[in-house]
Every structure is written in structure tokens, then in C-alpha cells.
Tab-separated table of C-alpha atoms in Angstrom:
chain	number	residue	atom	x	y	z
A	3	MET	CA	-60.464	32.627	24.477
A	4	LYS	CA	-62.099	36.033	24.917
A	5	GLY	CA	-65.289	37.789	24.290
A	6	GLY	CA	-68.895	37.867	25.614
A	7	THR	CA	-72.216	39.632	24.670
A	8	VAL	CA	-71.773	42.447	22.488
A	9	GLN	CA	-73.959	45.381	23.395
A	10	ILE	CA	-74.792	47.012	20.161
A	11	ASN	CA	-78.218	47.462	18.495
A	12	TRP	CA	-78.335	44.251	16.437
A	13	HIS	CA	-82.218	44.195	15.378
A	14	ASP	CA	-83.769	47.129	16.874
A	15	THR	CA	-83.469	45.433	20.323
A	16	LYS	CA	-85.806	42.731	19.025
A	17	PRO	CA	-84.988	39.096	18.907
A	18	VAL	CA	-81.964	37.646	16.869
A	19	LEU	CA	-83.114	34.468	15.527
A	20	THR	CA	-80.257	33.265	13.292
A	21	VAL	CA	-76.610	33.702	12.532
A	22	ASP	CA	-74.263	32.542	9.880
A	23	PHE	CA	-70.608	33.267	8.873
A	24	HIS	CA	-69.787	33.764	4.887
A	25	PRO	CA	-67.661	30.933	4.123
A	26	LEU	CA	-64.737	33.022	2.537
A	27	SER	CA	-65.050	36.486	3.757
A	28	GLY	CA	-66.006	35.844	7.429
A	29	THR	CA	-68.589	38.359	7.170
A	30	LEU	CA	-71.442	37.712	9.827
A	31	ALA	CA	-74.981	37.612	8.822
A	32	THR	CA	-77.976	37.747	11.337
A	33	GLY	CA	-81.712	37.573	11.057
A	34	GLY	CA	-84.183	38.908	13.154
A	35	ALA	CA	-87.652	39.689	14.421
A	36	ASP	CA	-87.571	43.053	12.703
A	37	TYR	CA	-87.758	41.250	9.097
A	38	ASP	CA	-84.125	42.358	8.202
A	39	ILE	CA	-80.945	40.579	7.279
A	40	LYS	CA	-77.680	42.524	8.497
A	41	LEU	CA	-74.415	41.907	7.720
A	42	TRP	CA	-71.527	42.450	9.987
A	43	LEU	CA	-67.333	42.791	9.841
A	44	ILE	CA	-66.135	41.308	12.825
A	45	ASN	CA	-63.022	42.712	14.239
A	46	SER	CA	-60.582	41.316	16.514
A	47	GLY	CA	-59.739	42.589	20.033
A	48	GLU	CA	-56.565	40.578	20.335
A	49	ALA	CA	-54.297	43.853	19.897
A	50	GLN	CA	-56.294	45.464	22.704
A	51	LYS	CA	-56.575	42.211	24.844
A	52	GLU	CA	-60.315	42.498	24.654
A	53	GLY	CA	-63.266	40.602	23.219
A	54	PRO	CA	-64.086	40.858	19.533
A	55	THR	CA	-66.585	43.625	18.345
A	56	ALA	CA	-68.926	43.834	15.345
A	57	SER	CA	-69.473	46.746	12.910
A	58	TYR	CA	-72.616	47.169	10.778
A	59	GLN	CA	-72.001	46.958	7.032
A	60	ASN	CA	-75.540	46.801	5.402
A	61	SER	CA	-78.796	45.396	5.520
A	62	LEU	CA	-80.938	43.184	3.096
A	63	SER	CA	-84.728	43.752	3.222
A	64	TYR	CA	-87.320	41.963	1.535
A	65	HIS	CA	-88.907	39.886	3.987
A	66	GLY	CA	-92.347	40.781	5.528
A	67	SER	CA	-92.165	38.810	8.466
A	68	ALA	CA	-89.369	37.497	11.070
A	69	VAL	CA	-86.282	35.912	9.545
A	70	ASN	CA	-85.857	32.662	11.663
A	71	ILE	CA	-82.900	31.046	9.391
A	72	LEU	CA	-80.259	32.100	7.217
A	73	ARG	CA	-77.459	30.106	5.635
A	74	PHE	CA	-74.671	30.759	3.017
A	75	SER	CA	-74.131	28.333	0.440
A	76	PRO	CA	-70.730	26.265	0.453
A	77	SER	CA	-69.304	28.393	-2.465
A	78	GLY	CA	-70.558	31.940	-0.759
A	79	GLU	CA	-72.156	32.910	-3.883
A	80	LEU	CA	-75.617	32.226	-2.278
A	81	LEU	CA	-77.514	32.986	0.576
A	82	ALA	CA	-80.927	31.084	1.801
A	83	SER	CA	-83.158	32.972	4.241
A	84	GLY	CA	-86.302	31.478	5.723
A	85	ALA	CA	-89.076	33.469	7.595
A	86	ASP	CA	-92.496	33.041	9.053
A	87	GLY	CA	-95.646	32.613	6.909
A	88	GLY	CA	-93.489	30.003	4.691
A	89	GLU	CA	-91.414	32.772	3.074
A	90	LEU	CA	-88.001	31.263	1.401
A	91	ILE	CA	-85.713	33.555	-0.339
A	92	ILE	CA	-82.266	32.900	-2.139
A	93	TRP	CA	-80.116	35.972	-2.354
A	94	LYS	CA	-77.205	36.117	-4.966
A	95	LEU	CA	-73.841	37.981	-4.431
A	96	HIS	CA	-73.307	40.354	-7.556
A	97	PRO	CA	-70.108	42.612	-8.261
A	98	THR	CA	-70.264	46.181	-8.531
A	99	ASP	CA	-68.013	49.214	-8.991
A	100	THR	CA	-67.470	49.653	-5.529
A	101	GLY	CA	-67.473	46.233	-4.464
A	102	GLN	CA	-70.387	43.474	-3.767
A	103	THR	CA	-73.835	43.521	-3.160
A	104	TRP	CA	-76.532	40.861	-2.468
A	105	LYS	CA	-79.794	40.806	-4.635
A	106	VAL	CA	-82.807	38.397	-4.390
A	107	PHE	CA	-82.237	35.571	-7.052
A	108	LYS	CA	-85.316	33.554	-6.535
A	109	SER	CA	-88.186	33.050	-4.251
A	110	LEU	CA	-89.155	29.398	-3.186
A	111	SER	CA	-92.930	29.366	-2.650
A	112	PHE	CA	-94.647	25.966	-1.377
A	113	HIS	CA	-94.387	25.997	2.620
A	114	ARG	CA	-97.809	27.050	4.036
A	115	LYS	CA	-96.127	28.201	7.400
A	116	ASP	CA	-93.065	29.343	9.091
A	117	VAL	CA	-89.892	28.198	7.857
A	118	LEU	CA	-87.786	27.183	10.936
A	119	ASP	CA	-84.545	25.697	9.433
A	120	LEU	CA	-82.487	24.813	6.329
A	121	GLN	CA	-79.202	23.676	4.797
A	122	TRP	CA	-77.588	23.323	1.478
A	123	SER	CA	-75.993	20.434	-0.107
A	124	ALA	CA	-72.481	19.900	-0.342
A	125	ASP	CA	-72.645	21.100	-3.879
A	126	GLY	CA	-74.831	23.926	-3.338
A	127	ALA	CA	-77.260	22.815	-6.053
A	128	PHE	CA	-80.079	21.787	-3.451
A	129	LEU	CA	-81.566	23.136	-0.327
A	130	ILE	CA	-83.542	21.285	2.226
A	131	SER	CA	-86.050	23.494	4.788
A	132	GLY	CA	-87.872	22.644	7.627
A	133	SER	CA	-91.470	23.921	8.513
A	134	VAL	CA	-94.323	24.585	11.197
A	135	ASP	CA	-96.271	22.906	8.309
A	136	ASN	CA	-94.639	19.671	9.169
A	137	SER	CA	-92.852	18.892	5.985
A	138	SER	CA	-89.353	19.062	4.808
A	139	ILE	CA	-88.765	20.178	1.388
A	140	ILE	CA	-85.968	19.337	-0.933
A	141	TRP	CA	-85.665	22.528	-3.453
A	142	ASP	CA	-83.815	22.362	-6.830
A	143	VAL	CA	-81.933	25.973	-6.602
A	144	ASN	CA	-81.083	26.508	-10.314
A	145	LYS	CA	-84.801	25.565	-11.574
A	146	GLY	CA	-86.090	27.196	-8.237
A	147	SER	CA	-88.598	24.472	-7.762
A	148	VAL	CA	-89.668	21.697	-5.269
A	149	HIS	CA	-87.509	18.332	-6.100
A	150	GLN	CA	-88.917	16.302	-3.316
A	151	ILE	CA	-91.292	16.689	-0.401
A	152	LEU	CA	-90.629	14.924	3.038
A	153	ASP	CA	-94.073	14.987	4.880
A	154	SER	CA	-93.826	11.873	7.391
A	155	HIS	CA	-93.451	14.079	10.720
A	156	PHE	CA	-96.814	14.869	12.800
A	157	HIS	CA	-95.451	18.029	14.348
A	158	TYR	CA	-93.170	21.159	13.572
A	159	VAL	CA	-89.857	20.113	11.589
A	160	GLN	CA	-87.637	22.434	13.740
A	161	GLY	CA	-84.332	21.005	12.465
A	162	VAL	CA	-82.681	19.659	9.072
A	163	ALA	CA	-79.477	18.839	8.339
A	164	TRP	CA	-77.729	17.362	5.119
A	165	ASP	CA	-74.873	14.890	4.855
A	166	PRO	CA	-71.739	16.258	3.639
A	167	LEU	CA	-71.278	12.950	1.432
A	168	ALA	CA	-74.891	13.341	0.050
A	169	LYS	CA	-76.055	10.026	1.038
A	170	TYR	CA	-78.399	11.089	3.874
A	171	VAL	CA	-80.592	13.926	5.110
A	172	ALA	CA	-81.827	13.913	8.618
A	173	SER	CA	-84.967	15.956	10.162
A	174	LEU	CA	-85.704	16.648	13.826
A	175	SER	CA	-89.347	17.309	14.849
A	176	SER	CA	-91.359	18.362	17.848
A	177	ASP	CA	-93.123	14.963	17.409
A	178	ARG	CA	-90.253	13.629	19.360
A	179	THR	CA	-88.667	11.830	16.422
A	180	CYS	CA	-85.658	12.261	14.209
A	181	ARG	CA	-85.633	10.903	10.759
A	182	ILE	CA	-83.079	9.626	8.737
A	183	TYR	CA	-83.634	9.581	4.775
A	184	ILE	CA	-81.257	7.975	2.550
A	185	ASN	CA	-80.737	8.524	-1.102
A	186	LYS	CA	-82.064	5.992	-3.393
A	187	PRO	CA	-81.995	7.383	-7.068
A	188	HIS	CA	-84.491	6.824	-9.583
A	189	THR	CA	-83.229	5.748	-12.652
A	190	LYS	CA	-84.366	7.928	-15.478
A	191	ALA	CA	-84.149	7.709	-19.332
A	192	LYS	CA	-80.747	7.279	-20.776
A	193	GLY	CA	-79.541	5.991	-17.536
A	194	MET	CA	-79.468	9.199	-15.575
A	195	GLU	CA	-80.030	8.834	-12.132
A	196	LYS	CA	-82.602	11.368	-10.185
A	197	MET	CA	-81.936	12.110	-6.410
A	198	ASN	CA	-84.571	10.502	-4.070
A	199	TYR	CA	-84.749	10.388	-0.369
A	200	VAL	CA	-86.716	7.609	1.510
A	201	CYS	CA	-86.989	7.257	5.336
A	202	GLN	CA	-84.720	4.658	6.623
A	203	HIS	CA	-84.751	5.106	10.279
A	204	VAL	CA	-87.246	6.730	12.859
A	205	ILE	CA	-85.873	7.427	15.826
A	206	THR	CA	-87.915	8.168	18.757
A	207	LYS	CA	-87.768	5.577	21.737
A	208	ALA	CA	-84.786	3.333	23.633
A	209	GLU	CA	-85.324	0.381	25.591
A	210	GLN	CA	-84.228	0.698	29.260
A	211	PRO	CA	-83.415	-2.553	31.232
A	212	THR	CA	-85.755	-2.779	34.494
A	213	GLY	CA	-83.051	-5.093	36.247
A	214	ASP	CA	-85.561	-8.140	35.182
A	215	ASP	CA	-83.733	-9.844	32.171
A	216	SER	CA	-87.336	-10.719	30.526
A	217	LYS	CA	-88.294	-7.085	30.840
A	218	SER	CA	-87.505	-3.646	29.453
A	219	VAL	CA	-89.127	-0.210	29.472
A	220	LYS	CA	-89.174	2.214	26.323
A	221	SER	CA	-88.509	5.816	27.046
A	222	HIS	CA	-88.844	8.937	24.638
A	223	LEU	CA	-85.523	10.036	23.468
A	224	PHE	CA	-86.324	13.823	22.579
A	225	HIS	CA	-88.460	16.745	24.318
A	226	ASP	CA	-92.364	16.998	23.210
A	227	GLU	CA	-93.834	20.195	21.859
A	228	THR	CA	-93.516	21.920	25.223
A	229	LEU	CA	-89.812	22.504	24.677
A	230	PRO	CA	-89.396	26.447	25.248
A	231	SER	CA	-87.919	27.154	21.784
A	232	PHE	CA	-88.729	26.729	18.128
A	233	PHE	CA	-85.521	25.763	17.068
A	234	ARG	CA	-83.897	22.093	17.215
A	235	ARG	CA	-80.975	22.497	14.993
A	236	LEU	CA	-78.896	19.338	14.361
A	237	ALA	CA	-75.832	19.046	12.286
A	238	TRP	CA	-73.345	16.493	10.381
A	239	SER	CA	-69.818	16.356	11.325
A	240	PRO	CA	-67.833	18.086	8.301
A	241	ASP	CA	-66.427	14.607	7.245
A	242	GLY	CA	-69.830	12.891	7.655
A	243	SER	CA	-68.519	10.517	9.928
A	244	PHE	CA	-71.382	11.157	12.793
A	245	LEU	CA	-74.578	13.186	13.399
A	246	LEU	CA	-75.101	15.566	16.296
A	247	VAL	CA	-78.668	15.739	17.596
A	248	PRO	CA	-79.927	18.219	19.895
A	249	ALA	CA	-83.371	18.752	22.096
A	250	GLY	CA	-82.428	14.889	23.768
A	251	SER	CA	-84.213	13.872	26.923
A	252	SER	CA	-82.573	10.645	28.368
A	253	LYS	CA	-82.986	8.685	31.353
A	254	ILE	CA	-80.029	6.719	32.784
A	255	SER	CA	-82.521	4.083	34.109
A	256	PRO	CA	-86.437	3.572	34.234
A	257	ALA	CA	-86.711	5.226	37.515
A	258	SER	CA	-84.814	8.156	37.064
A	259	GLN	CA	-85.651	11.553	36.072
A	260	PRO	CA	-85.021	12.502	32.512
A	261	VAL	CA	-81.804	14.525	32.008
A	262	ASN	CA	-81.244	17.013	29.106
A	263	THR	CA	-78.673	15.931	26.408
A	264	ALA	CA	-77.403	15.763	22.810
A	265	TYR	CA	-77.033	12.702	20.927
A	266	ILE	CA	-74.206	11.666	18.752
A	267	PHE	CA	-75.064	9.140	15.965
A	268	SER	CA	-72.435	7.113	14.146
A	269	ARG	CA	-72.474	7.016	10.478
A	270	LYS	CA	-71.786	3.334	10.744
A	271	ASP	CA	-75.341	2.767	12.621
A	272	LEU	CA	-77.881	5.755	12.540
A	273	SER	CA	-80.461	3.477	13.784
A	274	ARG	CA	-79.730	4.447	17.193
A	275	PRO	CA	-77.511	6.981	19.269
A	276	ALA	CA	-74.120	5.820	20.235
A	277	LEU	CA	-73.437	8.424	22.784
A	278	HIS	CA	-75.166	11.219	24.451
A	279	LEU	CA	-73.900	14.030	26.461
A	280	PRO	CA	-75.833	14.700	29.624
A	281	GLY	CA	-75.833	17.039	32.313
A	282	ALA	CA	-77.099	20.392	30.851
A	283	SER	CA	-79.599	22.117	33.196
A	284	LYS	CA	-81.772	23.519	30.207
A	285	PRO	CA	-82.562	21.744	27.023
A	286	VAL	CA	-79.932	21.734	24.061
A	287	VAL	CA	-81.350	23.627	21.151
A	288	ALA	CA	-78.712	23.987	18.346
A	289	VAL	CA	-75.203	22.300	17.665
A	290	ARG	CA	-72.694	23.378	15.207
A	291	PHE	CA	-69.184	22.015	14.021
A	292	CYS	CA	-66.047	24.174	13.635
A	293	PRO	CA	-65.410	23.659	9.862
A	294	ILE	CA	-61.696	23.179	10.355
A	295	ILE	CA	-60.313	19.779	11.007
A	296	PHE	CA	-57.495	19.598	13.499
A	297	SER	CA	-54.347	17.599	13.929
A	298	LEU	CA	-54.252	15.145	16.751
A	299	ARG	CA	-52.787	16.228	20.069
A	300	GLY	CA	-52.227	12.541	21.174
A	301	SER	CA	-53.447	13.404	24.685
A	302	ASN	CA	-56.196	11.120	25.255
A	303	PRO	CA	-55.661	7.592	23.602
A	304	ALA	CA	-58.725	6.430	25.246
A	305	ALA	CA	-61.047	9.035	23.514
A	306	PHE	CA	-64.572	7.657	22.260
A	307	PHE	CA	-63.900	9.094	18.600
A	308	LYS	CA	-61.697	6.585	16.488
A	309	LEU	CA	-60.618	9.622	14.163
A	310	PRO	CA	-57.090	10.220	12.815
A	311	TYR	CA	-57.733	13.736	13.359
A	312	ARG	CA	-59.796	16.165	15.840
A	313	LEU	CA	-63.181	17.795	15.293
A	314	ILE	CA	-64.640	20.502	17.551
A	315	PHE	CA	-68.186	21.258	18.006
A	316	ALA	CA	-70.417	23.455	20.157
A	317	VAL	CA	-73.582	22.508	21.771
A	318	VAL	CA	-76.007	25.258	23.038
A	319	THR	CA	-78.748	25.022	25.492
A	320	LEU	CA	-81.196	27.726	26.107
A	321	ASN	CA	-78.760	29.625	28.337
A	322	SER	CA	-75.321	27.934	27.945
A	323	LEU	CA	-72.461	26.976	25.553
A	324	TYR	CA	-70.292	23.783	25.717
A	325	ILE	CA	-67.673	23.121	23.488
A	326	TYR	CA	-66.284	19.761	22.860
A	327	ASP	CA	-63.242	18.262	21.201
A	328	THR	CA	-63.588	14.555	19.870
A	329	GLU	CA	-60.296	13.956	21.488
A	330	SER	CA	-61.283	14.585	24.856
A	331	VAL	CA	-64.108	13.216	26.866
A	332	PRO	CA	-65.384	16.348	29.044
A	333	PRO	CA	-66.160	19.584	27.375
A	334	ILE	CA	-63.178	21.725	26.703
A	335	ALA	CA	-64.976	24.876	27.446
A	336	ILE	CA	-68.340	25.933	29.270
A	337	LEU	CA	-70.040	29.152	29.188
A	338	ALA	CA	-73.170	30.009	31.304
A	339	GLY	CA	-75.522	32.588	31.923
A	340	LEU	CA	-74.668	34.698	28.814
A	341	HIS	CA	-78.305	35.912	27.759
A	342	TYR	CA	-81.496	37.008	29.550
A	343	ALA	CA	-83.701	34.930	26.862
A	344	ALA	CA	-83.191	31.518	24.938
A	345	ILE	CA	-80.310	31.192	22.918
A	346	THR	CA	-81.282	30.659	19.092
A	347	ASP	CA	-78.461	29.950	16.845
A	348	ILE	CA	-74.889	29.201	16.668
A	349	THR	CA	-72.004	29.591	14.083
A	350	TRP	CA	-68.346	29.233	13.370
A	351	SER	CA	-66.143	31.709	11.288
A	352	PRO	CA	-64.470	29.628	8.089
A	353	ASP	CA	-61.148	29.937	10.040
A	354	GLY	CA	-62.349	28.699	13.404
A	355	ARG	CA	-61.244	31.555	14.918
A	356	TYR	CA	-64.738	32.976	15.972
A	357	LEU	CA	-68.073	31.663	17.435
A	358	ALA	CA	-71.099	33.768	17.516
A	359	LEU	CA	-74.398	32.730	18.782
A	360	SER	CA	-77.945	34.633	19.032
A	361	SER	CA	-80.501	34.984	21.442
A	362	GLN	CA	-83.968	36.186	21.650
A	363	ASP	CA	-83.153	38.907	24.110
A	364	GLY	CA	-81.799	40.942	21.018
A	365	TYR	CA	-78.297	40.501	21.562
A	366	CYS	CA	-75.460	38.114	20.141
A	367	THR	CA	-72.334	36.779	21.970
A	368	LEU	CA	-68.869	36.840	20.152
A	369	LEU	CA	-66.052	34.668	21.162
A	370	GLU	CA	-62.595	35.161	19.746
A	371	PHE	CA	-59.994	32.169	20.109
A	372	GLU	CA	-56.334	32.833	20.119
A	373	LEU	CA	-53.855	31.394	17.442
A	374	ASP	CA	-53.757	27.660	17.938
A	375	GLU	CA	-55.600	27.754	21.060
A	376	LEU	CA	-58.031	24.963	19.502
A	377	GLY	CA	-55.015	23.259	17.991
A	378	SER	CA	-53.311	22.984	14.685
A	379	PRO	CA	-55.162	22.672	11.290
A	380	ILE	CA	-54.684	19.374	9.602
A	381	SER	CA	-51.894	19.848	7.086
A	382	LEU	CA	-51.828	18.963	3.394
A	383	SER	CA	-49.239	16.208	4.177
A	384	GLU	CA	-51.262	14.631	6.725
A	385	LYS	CA	-54.549	14.667	4.387
A	386	LYS	CA	-52.223	13.051	1.859
A	387	ALA	CA	-50.915	10.354	4.541
A	388	MET	CA	-54.750	9.475	5.202
A	389	VAL	CA	-55.435	9.113	1.675
A	390	HIS	CA	-52.476	7.022	1.013
A	391	GLU	CA	-53.407	4.683	4.122
A	392	LYS	CA	-56.969	4.863	3.309
A	393	GLN	CA	-58.213	6.834	6.250
A	394	SER	CA	-60.007	9.544	4.105
A	395	PRO	CA	-63.396	10.141	5.434
A	396	VAL	CA	-64.558	10.700	1.999
A	397	GLN	CA	-63.639	7.332	0.837
A	398	LYS	CA	-64.487	5.275	3.799
A	399	PRO	CA	-66.690	7.218	6.502
A	400	GLU	CA	-67.975	4.404	7.886
A	401	ASP	CA	-64.625	3.509	9.297
A	402	MET	CA	-64.443	6.719	11.451
A	403	VAL	CA	-66.862	5.182	14.168
A	404	ILE	CA	-67.413	5.792	17.889
A	405	ASP	CA	-65.935	3.232	20.324
A	406	ALA	CA	-69.014	2.716	22.492
A	407	SER	CA	-67.174	-0.524	24.105
A	408	ARG	CA	-65.862	1.593	27.222
A	409	SER	CA	-69.389	2.437	28.721
A	410	ASP	CA	-68.155	0.881	31.972
A	411	SER	CA	-65.203	3.035	32.224
A	412	VAL	CA	-67.114	6.255	31.712
A	413	ALA	CA	-69.215	7.707	34.818
A	414	ALA	CA	-72.860	8.561	33.777
A	415	ASP	CA	-72.573	11.859	35.529
A	416	SER	CA	-75.717	13.787	34.918
A	417	THR	CA	-75.106	16.472	37.684
A	418	LYS	CA	-76.063	19.904	36.484
A	419	ILE	CA	-72.936	21.835	36.421
A	420	GLU	CA	-74.329	25.157	35.691
A	421	ALA	CA	-74.801	27.465	39.141
A	422	ARG	CA	-78.525	27.955	39.651
A	423	LYS	CA	-77.647	31.449	40.550
A	424	ASN	CA	-76.369	32.023	37.057
A	425	GLU	CA	-79.376	30.717	35.133
A	426	GLY	CA	-81.318	33.703	33.150
A	427	LYS	CA	-78.627	36.323	33.972
A	428	GLN	CA	-75.819	37.999	32.054
A	429	VAL	CA	-72.448	37.552	33.697
A	430	SER	CA	-69.038	38.654	32.592
A	431	PRO	CA	-67.404	36.205	29.997
A	432	SER	CA	-64.312	36.017	32.450
A	433	SER	CA	-66.268	34.610	35.236
A	434	THR	CA	-68.102	31.851	32.894
A	435	ILE	CA	-65.503	30.536	30.486
A	436	THR	CA	-64.365	27.218	32.228
A	437	PRO	CA	-61.480	25.361	30.459
A	438	ILE	CA	-61.532	21.807	31.607
A	439	SER	CA	-58.826	19.234	31.535
A	440	ASN	CA	-58.928	15.814	30.166
A	441	LYS	CA	-58.713	14.293	33.657
A	442	SER	CA	-61.516	12.197	35.115
A	443	ALA	CA	-63.333	14.153	37.807
A	444	LYS	CA	-66.525	14.260	39.347
A	445	ARG	CA	-69.480	16.863	38.509
A	446	ARG	CA	-68.774	17.381	34.798
A	447	ILE	CA	-70.512	16.518	31.538
A	448	THR	CA	-68.982	13.202	30.278
A	449	PRO	CA	-70.105	11.596	27.092
A	450	MET	CA	-71.826	8.232	27.931
A	451	ALA	CA	-71.860	5.238	25.681
A	452	ILE	CA	-75.569	3.811	25.334
A	453	ASP	CA	-75.496	-0.121	25.325
A	454	PRO	CA	-77.198	-1.870	22.596
């Protein structure tokens, strides 16, 4: 793995608030406080044994305020961008004589205040957005209209996520709750069904035993509105087997101090977290899954995740990056002290080769992974074997569960591993990339099962 903070003029030195890779071409899109969306070509530094670089392609100028979030549709044909003041624009890719160009396709108007997060449905027909107006909105993209308003939160909705299997959507708010909505379609005329999401779970507090069997204390699971970030970007795994939620604040015991964490919810039970990832010295603000599904390495039969393949995901705090593998317990890499200001967003390239993150200091960090460094992508024959053995996550995602029965064998190590001297400083990537083996050790972040 090579890379680091790229010292180029991304958005006129103003904060970069969002990043996303095109799902086909691998073009990187960035949005910032200069009201612009910029497109970049990522150049490998492997031949020169250096980090990757970015070269400017063109800008999409239409917004009249800071661009907080942008996401490409699964097909890559559309791009959605949300900005301050409730602006939400859909861009469409058009062929030209010299190549392709993006043009405004639709303007979606209903949010009264800043749009902070959005995500596409797997089929690209719908979009969900979260806003400072305390609501989430599901949009019918083709019609350019509101399909459904989810307005149960009492404060800013700072993160939204759409289940790739289309059964759930999730939202995360600074009111300290994560809400899980389930699709219960309305039956229309002629037997047709209309998508309709209703709140199934409100996750806000967890009970902590006090030592007295008859008593327990409830504590909040998430940070309040004082979290120094406008973003709490949550994500579903690409197979839909679990949901990863940032902005966690967990207590190991009622008397202990809260620790920063991200929660993992198993699809089998979305009413409560199954695991959490404690130990970061700063709050977790965003999570993102690598889109590639990898073959098992067989290196850790005692892994928490009972999956017939490996998933890799990134967790970012205000100043650090952690990369996890579902077949290992501790993170496989840690980068600290990357930026002078808060990290805002993170994205993987479609081939899993690049990882990009943005920051309010006006710069982006690019990482490049060597061939097979993260492992081998799952083969077509392996996919066919899973289907034959009924292990396909599309057929039975509830079977892809998290084993929370080994909580006694995993230390609840919430030690802050980033060096205090690195906080708030930019340091060279070579000094901050920390590969970690699968062997158990102290002073490492380890996933921790949460007892029922």
C-alpha cells in the first residue's frame, strides 16, 4: 500500500466535503465548499514506486452553495449531488463527438435545509437523502418527485444507507438515534405494489449491567449534536449481510468513560448492535465498504463473521483511517494524522485498487494497493458453488451472521492507539501505515461482541 495526502489545488484550498468513484470508469468526483464538483483521473504511482496522483479533468458547475455529498448511481449513468440550502441535483452522462459530458438532468426540490448525505437504491430508480431539516426523503428519480418522506428524527439527519437487497433503509441523526425502516409495500390497483418504508427499529440506548442482577443502567450508543462533524455516513455491506454505523459512543461498564466506536449490526437482528470497534481517539464519522468480494484466506477460523468470503471495509475518524477485514479481528492497517482538519468522506475505486478520503483542510488522501495485496477477488466458480450450496447472500442474507458467542475470548481493549503527538498533524504515509497481523496482542483495536 502506497500513498498519502496529495498536495494539489483540489477546490481552491477550500474544504473538500465529499468524494466518490465512478463505478465503471474509476473517475474520482469531489465536491467542496467552492460550490463545484470536479472530476479527476487517478494515475498509478506503482511504476515509479510512488503514491498515486490525480489529474484534473473538468468541473460540473451548477450549485449555488457548498456541495456536501455526491454519489454515482450503480450503473454510472447518473450522478446525484446534495448541497446547502436543500439543493439536490441529478446529473446525466451524455455521449459527445469527443467523448462524454455530464449535464443537469433533474433538480429535486423539497428539502428546506442543507442536504448532508444520500444513497441510491441498487436498481438506480430511487434515491434517499438526509438533511438538516431533520428528514430523510425517498425520491423517484425518473419522475423527479418525492416518493416518501421519513420525518421521525428530532435533529439533523447526517447519514443514510440503502440496503442492497432493497428490504431496508437506515438513517443516522444527531438526535443520537439510528432508525431502521423496513419496506412494507402498499397494494395498489391491479395487484401492483408500491414501495413503502415504515420504521421497524429505533436504536438509541443499551443496557449495561451494574453487577447487581436486579439492576441495569441504560447508556446512549451514539454521540450527540456536539460531535464536531456534519457527517455520520453509515453503510451496508455489498452483500447486505450487515450494517456498519459510525458516531458510536460506547461504555464498557456503567462506571467507565465512553469510548469512540463504530457498530456492526447483523442482518439477522437489526434491533441492536452485534459488535463494536472500540479504541479510536476521535469520533468515527464515516464508513465505506470495498465493492470487491474476496476469497477466504483461511488464516483465522475463529473470525467473528461467518461468511463464505471476505469483505473489506474502511472506518474513518476525524483524523485517522482504519481498514478492517471480516476474516481478521484487529484492523489490517491504520493510518493516523493524515490531515490538519476533520476527514469528511471516503470512497473505494470499483476495482478495489484505490481508496480516497477528503478533508476540511482542502486536501484529499489517495492510497493505492498492490495487486492481490487485499486478496484475490472471488471467482465465478466460487460464486456458482455458493449458489449450489445455497450460500448466496442474495438468496439467504440472514444466514450470513456474526458470531457474538465468543465475547469472553475477545478482550475489550479500548486503548487509544494513535500517538497523541500525531493528532492534528500531517505526517508521511510511510510512518503511519501500520499493517497488523492476525495474532492477538494488547494495545490494539479489537471488535467486541455485545452481550444480549
